[in-house]
Amino acid sequence: MALYSSSTGVAPARPLVAELVGTFILVFVGCSVAVAGALQRPTAGPSYDSLAVALGFGIALVAVVAAIGPISGGHVNPAVTIGQAAIGQFPWRSVPGYLGAQLAGAILAAFAIWLCFGDAARDDANLGATALADGVNVGQGLLTEALITFVLVFVVGLVASDPRVPSAQIASIAVGFALAAGVFIGGPLTGGGVNPARALGPMIVSGQLDDFWLYIIGPVIGGLLGAFVAAYVLRAFQQEQEDGGH
């Protein structure tokens, strides 16, 4: 099965379990690094910094996509799921189950972080929940989330569908790097959500729901744009190949 495509032929529950566990791993790893940095908990030497947070999310996504891609497509992000469905690369009938599994995985990850790091993780670090930085207004935040999610889903659309790309070998690396890039950009402004499930899980468990809608609408808009632009670029290439073959 191609990465990010339909899971036809796989037992229906297995892709949902894969998406739940995959999203759990992504949020648990990335937000744990964010919490450790916020609480100044060192591993050896200084505590984690902003660089570690972006790398934590990116590395976790590389591992997750490589692990569950053949089972569920490795979406672990509602913006990816909706974008792929909108361009016909994923069945709409499977979207609600995927979104539910992704949100459940993120919520479970937030509880796991609370258990591992204690009450300080929730009270002082909000379990790594995203939030607008001082001086960043809602419009800037919405635009930032849309743009960084556009980058991620554009990359997903091309590495998953371009026949020239050996998806099984490089898709996970490309997508993980795209997520890290998004967090590098968005981190200082919005916390770098890029993913409604990743944002909502810690928000719900920590009770910090300020501007929660921004982290849904921004990524969904960016994801749809990224998916359609990637599909357009790929179709243009395919048309050139067909015209060249005549």
PDB file of C-alpha atoms in Angstrom:
ATOM      1  CA  MET A   1       0.000   0.000   0.000  1.00  0.00           C
ATOM      2  CA  ALA A   2       1.305   3.479  -0.837  1.00  0.00           C
ATOM      3  CA  LEU A   3       1.955   5.859   2.003  1.00  0.00           C
ATOM      4  CA  TYR A   4      -0.956   8.225   2.779  1.00  0.00           C
ATOM      5  CA  SER A   5      -3.365   6.409   0.494  1.00  0.00           C
ATOM      6  CA  SER A   6      -6.415   4.284   1.229  1.00  0.00           C
ATOM      7  CA  SER A   7      -6.037   1.309   3.525  1.00  0.00           C
ATOM      8  CA  THR A   8      -8.323  -0.900   1.440  1.00  0.00           C
ATOM      9  CA  GLY A   9      -7.635  -4.561   2.072  1.00  0.00           C
ATOM     10  CA  VAL A  10      -6.442  -4.073   5.643  1.00  0.00           C
ATOM     11  CA  ALA A  11      -8.645  -5.148   8.566  1.00  0.00           C
ATOM     12  CA  PRO A  12     -10.619  -1.964   9.431  1.00  0.00           C
ATOM     13  CA  ALA A  13      -9.501  -1.739  13.064  1.00  0.00           C
ATOM     14  CA  ARG A  14      -5.792  -2.046  12.340  1.00  0.00           C
ATOM     15  CA  PRO A  15      -5.311   1.315  10.584  1.00  0.00           C
ATOM     16  CA  LEU A  16      -7.213   3.043  13.399  1.00  0.00           C
ATOM     17  CA  VAL A  17      -5.040   1.417  16.060  1.00  0.00           C
ATOM     18  CA  ALA A  18      -1.958   2.360  14.040  1.00  0.00           C
ATOM     19  CA  GLU A  19      -3.103   5.985  13.797  1.00  0.00           C
ATOM     20  CA  LEU A  20      -3.886   6.120  17.522  1.00  0.00           C
ATOM     21  CA  VAL A  21      -0.522   4.673  18.526  1.00  0.00           C
ATOM     22  CA  GLY A  22       1.355   6.680  15.911  1.00  0.00           C
ATOM     23  CA  THR A  23      -0.190   9.968  17.058  1.00  0.00           C
ATOM     24  CA  PHE A  24       0.472   8.977  20.668  1.00  0.00           C
ATOM     25  CA  ILE A  25       4.166   8.477  19.888  1.00  0.00           C
ATOM     26  CA  LEU A  26       4.440  11.750  17.972  1.00  0.00           C
ATOM     27  CA  VAL A  27       2.797  13.842  20.684  1.00  0.00           C
ATOM     28  CA  PHE A  28       4.387  11.982  23.577  1.00  0.00           C
ATOM     29  CA  VAL A  29       7.897  12.438  22.201  1.00  0.00           C
ATOM     30  CA  GLY A  30       7.563  15.995  20.920  1.00  0.00           C
ATOM     31  CA  CYS A  31       5.622  17.410  23.844  1.00  0.00           C
ATOM     32  CA  SER A  32       7.794  15.575  26.388  1.00  0.00           C
ATOM     33  CA  VAL A  33      10.815  17.391  24.962  1.00  0.00           C
ATOM     34  CA  ALA A  34       8.890  20.679  25.117  1.00  0.00           C
ATOM     35  CA  VAL A  35       7.879  20.033  28.736  1.00  0.00           C
ATOM     36  CA  ALA A  36      11.407  19.018  29.739  1.00  0.00           C
ATOM     37  CA  GLY A  37      12.724  22.227  28.240  1.00  0.00           C
ATOM     38  CA  ALA A  38      10.077  24.376  29.904  1.00  0.00           C
ATOM     39  CA  LEU A  39      10.769  22.757  33.278  1.00  0.00           C
ATOM     40  CA  GLN A  40      14.533  22.942  32.650  1.00  0.00           C
ATOM     41  CA  ARG A  41      15.045  19.229  33.194  1.00  0.00           C
ATOM     42  CA  PRO A  42      18.497  18.331  31.807  1.00  0.00           C
ATOM     43  CA  THR A  43      19.574  14.973  30.436  1.00  0.00           C
ATOM     44  CA  ALA A  44      23.285  15.706  30.746  1.00  0.00           C
ATOM     45  CA  GLY A  45      24.400  19.295  30.840  1.00  0.00           C
ATOM     46  CA  PRO A  46      21.996  22.141  29.964  1.00  0.00           C
ATOM     47  CA  SER A  47      18.268  21.518  29.571  1.00  0.00           C
ATOM     48  CA  TYR A  48      16.596  21.199  26.174  1.00  0.00           C
ATOM     49  CA  ASP A  49      16.110  24.287  24.005  1.00  0.00           C
ATOM     50  CA  SER A  50      13.869  25.217  21.074  1.00  0.00           C
ATOM     51  CA  LEU A  51      16.077  23.290  18.656  1.00  0.00           C
ATOM     52  CA  ALA A  52      15.429  20.092  20.577  1.00  0.00           C
ATOM     53  CA  VAL A  53      11.656  20.548  20.350  1.00  0.00           C
ATOM     54  CA  ALA A  54      11.638  20.838  16.548  1.00  0.00           C
ATOM     55  CA  LEU A  55      13.997  17.891  16.226  1.00  0.00           C
ATOM     56  CA  GLY A  56      11.955  15.851  18.698  1.00  0.00           C
ATOM     57  CA  PHE A  57       8.797  16.207  16.616  1.00  0.00           C
ATOM     58  CA  GLY A  58      10.634  15.669  13.334  1.00  0.00           C
ATOM     59  CA  ILE A  59      12.507  12.561  14.460  1.00  0.00           C
ATOM     60  CA  ALA A  60       9.367  11.099  16.011  1.00  0.00           C
ATOM     61  CA  LEU A  61       7.469  11.568  12.751  1.00  0.00           C
ATOM     62  CA  VAL A  62      10.243   9.888  10.748  1.00  0.00           C
ATOM     63  CA  ALA A  63       9.989   6.849  13.006  1.00  0.00           C
ATOM     64  CA  VAL A  64       6.183   6.792  13.046  1.00  0.00           C
ATOM     65  CA  VAL A  65       5.707   7.100   9.280  1.00  0.00           C
ATOM     66  CA  ALA A  66       8.301   4.410   8.635  1.00  0.00           C
ATOM     67  CA  ALA A  67       6.607   2.121  11.170  1.00  0.00           C
ATOM     68  CA  ILE A  68       2.902   2.501  10.390  1.00  0.00           C
ATOM     69  CA  GLY A  69       2.955   3.813   6.817  1.00  0.00           C
ATOM     70  CA  PRO A  70       2.249   0.389   5.284  1.00  0.00           C
ATOM     71  CA  ILE A  71      -0.681  -0.130   7.686  1.00  0.00           C
ATOM     72  CA  SER A  72      -2.554   3.170   7.878  1.00  0.00           C
ATOM     73  CA  GLY A  73      -0.631   5.506   5.593  1.00  0.00           C
ATOM     74  CA  GLY A  74       0.984   7.180   8.596  1.00  0.00           C
ATOM     75  CA  HIS A  75      -1.181  10.302   8.614  1.00  0.00           C
ATOM     76  CA  VAL A  76      -1.148  11.002  12.399  1.00  0.00           C
ATOM     77  CA  ASN A  77      -2.521  14.469  11.556  1.00  0.00           C
ATOM     78  CA  PRO A  78      -6.100  15.485  10.707  1.00  0.00           C
ATOM     79  CA  ALA A  79      -4.807  18.078   8.230  1.00  0.00           C
ATOM     80  CA  VAL A  80      -3.050  15.313   6.267  1.00  0.00           C
ATOM     81  CA  THR A  81      -6.091  13.045   6.358  1.00  0.00           C
ATOM     82  CA  ILE A  82      -8.505  15.753   5.203  1.00  0.00           C
ATOM     83  CA  GLY A  83      -6.104  17.005   2.542  1.00  0.00           C
ATOM     84  CA  GLN A  84      -5.562  13.549   1.090  1.00  0.00           C
ATOM     85  CA  ALA A  85      -9.308  12.871   1.102  1.00  0.00           C
ATOM     86  CA  ALA A  86     -10.002  16.171  -0.672  1.00  0.00           C
ATOM     87  CA  ILE A  87      -7.767  15.232  -3.620  1.00  0.00           C
ATOM     88  CA  GLY A  88      -9.130  11.707  -3.872  1.00  0.00           C
ATOM     89  CA  GLN A  89      -6.146   9.895  -2.359  1.00  0.00           C
ATOM     90  CA  PHE A  90      -8.038   8.708   0.738  1.00  0.00           C
ATOM     91  CA  PRO A  91     -11.689   7.632   1.155  1.00  0.00           C
ATOM     92  CA  TRP A  92     -13.946  10.137   2.904  1.00  0.00           C
ATOM     93  CA  ARG A  93     -15.749   7.289   4.671  1.00  0.00           C
ATOM     94  CA  SER A  94     -12.564   6.579   6.628  1.00  0.00           C
ATOM     95  CA  VAL A  95     -11.943  10.191   7.656  1.00  0.00           C
ATOM     96  CA  PRO A  96     -14.079  10.295  10.861  1.00  0.00           C
ATOM     97  CA  GLY A  97     -12.430   7.169  12.258  1.00  0.00           C
ATOM     98  CA  TYR A  98      -8.951   8.497  11.509  1.00  0.00           C
ATOM     99  CA  LEU A  99      -9.685  11.873  13.109  1.00  0.00           C
ATOM    100  CA  GLY A 100     -11.077  10.198  16.211  1.00  0.00           C
ATOM    101  CA  ALA A 101      -8.089   7.868  16.522  1.00  0.00           C
ATOM    102  CA  GLN A 102      -5.630  10.739  16.073  1.00  0.00           C
ATOM    103  CA  LEU A 103      -7.302  12.900  18.723  1.00  0.00           C
ATOM    104  CA  ALA A 104      -7.531   9.957  21.127  1.00  0.00           C
ATOM    105  CA  GLY A 105      -3.828   9.235  20.665  1.00  0.00           C
ATOM    106  CA  ALA A 106      -2.934  12.862  21.369  1.00  0.00           C
ATOM    107  CA  ILE A 107      -5.078  12.978  24.510  1.00  0.00           C
ATOM    108  CA  LEU A 108      -3.550   9.748  25.813  1.00  0.00           C
ATOM    109  CA  ALA A 109      -0.082  11.150  25.122  1.00  0.00           C
ATOM    110  CA  ALA A 110      -0.880  14.272  27.140  1.00  0.00           C
ATOM    111  CA  PHE A 111      -1.987  12.122  30.088  1.00  0.00           C
ATOM    112  CA  ALA A 112       1.192  10.043  29.761  1.00  0.00           C
ATOM    113  CA  ILE A 113       3.347  13.179  29.888  1.00  0.00           C
ATOM    114  CA  TRP A 114       1.482  14.311  33.014  1.00  0.00           C
ATOM    115  CA  LEU A 115       2.098  10.945  34.649  1.00  0.00           C
ATOM    116  CA  CYS A 116       5.787  10.901  33.712  1.00  0.00           C
ATOM    117  CA  PHE A 117       6.678  14.480  34.613  1.00  0.00           C
ATOM    118  CA  GLY A 118       4.215  15.059  37.442  1.00  0.00           C
ATOM    119  CA  ASP A 119       1.910  17.973  38.191  1.00  0.00           C
ATOM    120  CA  ALA A 120       4.536  20.524  37.191  1.00  0.00           C
ATOM    121  CA  ALA A 121       4.141  19.379  33.588  1.00  0.00           C
ATOM    122  CA  ARG A 122       0.483  20.382  33.637  1.00  0.00           C
ATOM    123  CA  ASP A 123       0.622  23.362  35.987  1.00  0.00           C
ATOM    124  CA  ASP A 124       3.809  25.019  34.733  1.00  0.00           C
ATOM    125  CA  ALA A 125       4.298  23.719  31.181  1.00  0.00           C
ATOM    126  CA  ASN A 126       0.692  23.030  30.079  1.00  0.00           C
ATOM    127  CA  LEU A 127       1.832  19.602  28.849  1.00  0.00           C
ATOM    128  CA  GLY A 128       3.488  21.233  25.857  1.00  0.00           C
ATOM    129  CA  ALA A 129       0.252  22.818  24.630  1.00  0.00           C
ATOM    130  CA  THR A 130       0.586  25.354  21.838  1.00  0.00           C
ATOM    131  CA  ALA A 131      -0.165  29.026  22.472  1.00  0.00           C
ATOM    132  CA  LEU A 132       0.308  32.349  20.738  1.00  0.00           C
ATOM    133  CA  ALA A 133       3.500  34.126  21.758  1.00  0.00           C
ATOM    134  CA  ASP A 134       3.395  37.602  23.242  1.00  0.00           C
ATOM    135  CA  GLY A 135       2.855  40.176  20.528  1.00  0.00           C
ATOM    136  CA  VAL A 136       1.419  37.662  18.035  1.00  0.00           C
ATOM    137  CA  ASN A 137      -2.194  38.388  17.131  1.00  0.00           C
ATOM    138  CA  VAL A 138      -4.816  35.898  16.032  1.00  0.00           C
ATOM    139  CA  GLY A 139      -4.475  36.797  12.360  1.00  0.00           C
ATOM    140  CA  GLN A 140      -0.727  36.229  12.413  1.00  0.00           C
ATOM    141  CA  GLY A 141      -1.197  32.979  14.264  1.00  0.00           C
ATOM    142  CA  LEU A 142      -3.807  31.713  11.804  1.00  0.00           C
ATOM    143  CA  LEU A 143      -1.599  32.592   8.833  1.00  0.00           C
ATOM    144  CA  THR A 144       1.444  30.965  10.429  1.00  0.00           C
ATOM    145  CA  GLU A 145      -0.362  27.705  11.142  1.00  0.00           C
ATOM    146  CA  ALA A 146      -1.806  27.631   7.634  1.00  0.00           C
ATOM    147  CA  LEU A 147       1.574  28.232   5.994  1.00  0.00           C
ATOM    148  CA  ILE A 148       3.586  25.717   7.995  1.00  0.00           C
ATOM    149  CA  THR A 149       0.925  23.061   7.481  1.00  0.00           C
ATOM    150  CA  PHE A 150       0.917  23.886   3.774  1.00  0.00           C
ATOM    151  CA  VAL A 151       4.627  23.024   3.699  1.00  0.00           C
ATOM    152  CA  LEU A 152       4.062  19.682   5.434  1.00  0.00           C
ATOM    153  CA  VAL A 153       1.091  18.541   3.363  1.00  0.00           C
ATOM    154  CA  PHE A 154       2.657  19.728   0.085  1.00  0.00           C
ATOM    155  CA  VAL A 155       5.656  17.507   0.829  1.00  0.00           C
ATOM    156  CA  VAL A 156       3.360  14.642   1.806  1.00  0.00           C
ATOM    157  CA  GLY A 157       1.397  14.971  -1.427  1.00  0.00           C
ATOM    158  CA  LEU A 158       4.482  14.736  -3.608  1.00  0.00           C
ATOM    159  CA  VAL A 159       6.538  12.072  -1.853  1.00  0.00           C
ATOM    160  CA  ALA A 160       3.470   9.874  -1.466  1.00  0.00           C
ATOM    161  CA  SER A 161       2.206  10.106  -5.036  1.00  0.00           C
ATOM    162  CA  ASP A 162       5.099  10.862  -7.374  1.00  0.00           C
ATOM    163  CA  PRO A 163       6.048   7.587  -9.137  1.00  0.00           C
ATOM    164  CA  ARG A 164       9.648   8.791  -9.431  1.00  0.00           C
ATOM    165  CA  VAL A 165      10.018   8.910  -5.645  1.00  0.00           C
ATOM    166  CA  PRO A 166      10.899   5.660  -3.798  1.00  0.00           C
ATOM    167  CA  SER A 167       8.323   6.449  -1.120  1.00  0.00           C
ATOM    168  CA  ALA A 168       9.081   3.534   1.167  1.00  0.00           C
ATOM    169  CA  GLN A 169      12.698   4.648   1.426  1.00  0.00           C
ATOM    170  CA  ILE A 170      12.522   8.435   1.725  1.00  0.00           C
ATOM    171  CA  ALA A 171       8.936   9.487   2.461  1.00  0.00           C
ATOM    172  CA  SER A 172       9.333   9.234   6.221  1.00  0.00           C
ATOM    173  CA  ILE A 173      12.551  11.279   6.161  1.00  0.00           C
ATOM    174  CA  ALA A 174      11.109  13.971   3.891  1.00  0.00           C
ATOM    175  CA  VAL A 175       7.920  14.283   5.937  1.00  0.00           C
ATOM    176  CA  GLY A 176       9.793  14.323   9.251  1.00  0.00           C
ATOM    177  CA  PHE A 177      12.084  17.086   7.992  1.00  0.00           C
ATOM    178  CA  ALA A 178       9.068  19.052   6.745  1.00  0.00           C
ATOM    179  CA  LEU A 179       7.475  18.863  10.194  1.00  0.00           C
ATOM    180  CA  ALA A 180      10.715  19.936  11.877  1.00  0.00           C
ATOM    181  CA  ALA A 181      10.919  22.890   9.470  1.00  0.00           C
ATOM    182  CA  GLY A 182       7.353  23.855  10.354  1.00  0.00           C
ATOM    183  CA  VAL A 183       8.076  23.766  14.071  1.00  0.00           C
ATOM    184  CA  PHE A 184      11.265  25.784  13.537  1.00  0.00           C
ATOM    185  CA  ILE A 185       9.174  28.489  11.842  1.00  0.00           C
ATOM    186  CA  GLY A 186       6.021  28.366  13.928  1.00  0.00           C
ATOM    187  CA  GLY A 187       7.537  27.604  17.307  1.00  0.00           C
ATOM    188  CA  PRO A 188       8.398  31.223  18.199  1.00  0.00           C
ATOM    189  CA  LEU A 189       4.992  32.468  17.012  1.00  0.00           C
ATOM    190  CA  THR A 190       2.304  29.862  17.673  1.00  0.00           C
ATOM    191  CA  GLY A 191       4.145  26.978  19.286  1.00  0.00           C
ATOM    192  CA  GLY A 192       4.253  25.259  15.882  1.00  0.00           C
ATOM    193  CA  GLY A 193       1.097  23.165  16.018  1.00  0.00           C
ATOM    194  CA  VAL A 194       0.980  22.024  12.362  1.00  0.00           C
ATOM    195  CA  ASN A 195      -1.446  19.355  13.515  1.00  0.00           C
ATOM    196  CA  PRO A 196      -4.891  19.831  15.131  1.00  0.00           C
ATOM    197  CA  ALA A 197      -4.576  16.602  17.128  1.00  0.00           C
ATOM    198  CA  ARG A 198      -1.125  17.510  18.465  1.00  0.00           C
ATOM    199  CA  ALA A 199      -2.483  20.924  19.531  1.00  0.00           C
ATOM    200  CA  LEU A 200      -5.804  19.801  20.991  1.00  0.00           C
ATOM    201  CA  GLY A 201      -4.588  16.803  23.016  1.00  0.00           C
ATOM    202  CA  PRO A 202      -2.389  18.778  25.449  1.00  0.00           C
ATOM    203  CA  MET A 203      -4.853  21.683  25.421  1.00  0.00           C
ATOM    204  CA  ILE A 204      -7.754  19.493  26.496  1.00  0.00           C
ATOM    205  CA  VAL A 205      -5.851  17.688  29.250  1.00  0.00           C
ATOM    206  CA  SER A 206      -4.198  20.856  30.587  1.00  0.00           C
ATOM    207  CA  GLY A 207      -7.415  22.863  30.368  1.00  0.00           C
ATOM    208  CA  GLN A 208      -5.699  25.599  28.349  1.00  0.00           C
ATOM    209  CA  LEU A 209      -8.059  26.077  25.433  1.00  0.00           C
ATOM    210  CA  ASP A 210      -7.233  29.660  24.436  1.00  0.00           C
ATOM    211  CA  ASP A 211      -7.519  30.156  20.668  1.00  0.00           C
ATOM    212  CA  PHE A 212      -8.021  26.408  20.190  1.00  0.00           C
ATOM    213  CA  TRP A 213     -10.019  27.013  16.997  1.00  0.00           C
ATOM    214  CA  LEU A 214      -6.989  28.649  15.397  1.00  0.00           C
ATOM    215  CA  TYR A 215      -5.073  25.368  15.640  1.00  0.00           C
ATOM    216  CA  ILE A 216      -7.893  23.585  13.810  1.00  0.00           C
ATOM    217  CA  ILE A 217      -8.810  26.046  11.083  1.00  0.00           C
ATOM    218  CA  GLY A 218      -5.273  27.167  10.223  1.00  0.00           C
ATOM    219  CA  PRO A 219      -3.854  23.670   9.652  1.00  0.00           C
ATOM    220  CA  VAL A 220      -6.953  22.457   7.800  1.00  0.00           C
ATOM    221  CA  ILE A 221      -6.809  25.422   5.398  1.00  0.00           C
ATOM    222  CA  GLY A 222      -3.068  24.979   4.923  1.00  0.00           C
ATOM    223  CA  GLY A 223      -3.457  21.242   4.504  1.00  0.00           C
ATOM    224  CA  LEU A 224      -6.109  21.605   1.821  1.00  0.00           C
ATOM    225  CA  LEU A 225      -4.015  24.131  -0.088  1.00  0.00           C
ATOM    226  CA  GLY A 226      -0.917  21.968   0.212  1.00  0.00           C
ATOM    227  CA  ALA A 227      -2.731  18.886  -1.016  1.00  0.00           C
ATOM    228  CA  PHE A 228      -4.297  20.634  -4.019  1.00  0.00           C
ATOM    229  CA  VAL A 229      -1.084  22.392  -5.051  1.00  0.00           C
ATOM    230  CA  ALA A 230       0.864  19.138  -4.792  1.00  0.00           C
ATOM    231  CA  ALA A 231      -1.764  17.349  -6.880  1.00  0.00           C
ATOM    232  CA  TYR A 232      -1.649  20.144  -9.486  1.00  0.00           C
ATOM    233  CA  VAL A 233       2.142  20.044  -9.729  1.00  0.00           C
ATOM    234  CA  LEU A 234       2.135  16.264 -10.040  1.00  0.00           C
ATOM    235  CA  ARG A 235      -0.579  16.293 -12.718  1.00  0.00           C
ATOM    236  CA  ALA A 236       1.374  18.891 -14.688  1.00  0.00           C
ATOM    237  CA  PHE A 237       4.443  16.635 -14.623  1.00  0.00           C
ATOM    238  CA  GLN A 238       2.407  13.595 -15.619  1.00  0.00           C
ATOM    239  CA  GLN A 239       0.834  15.518 -18.506  1.00  0.00           C
ATOM    240  CA  GLU A 240       4.268  16.573 -19.759  1.00  0.00           C
ATOM    241  CA  GLN A 241       5.419  12.953 -19.643  1.00  0.00           C
ATOM    242  CA  GLU A 242       2.358  11.812 -21.575  1.00  0.00           C
ATOM    243  CA  ASP A 243       2.763  14.544 -24.184  1.00  0.00           C
ATOM    244  CA  GLY A 244       6.448  13.689 -24.536  1.00  0.00           C
ATOM    245  CA  GLY A 245       5.600  10.048 -25.148  1.00  0.00           C
ATOM    246  CA  HIS A 246       3.428  10.768 -28.186  1.00  0.00           C
TER     247      HIS A 246
END
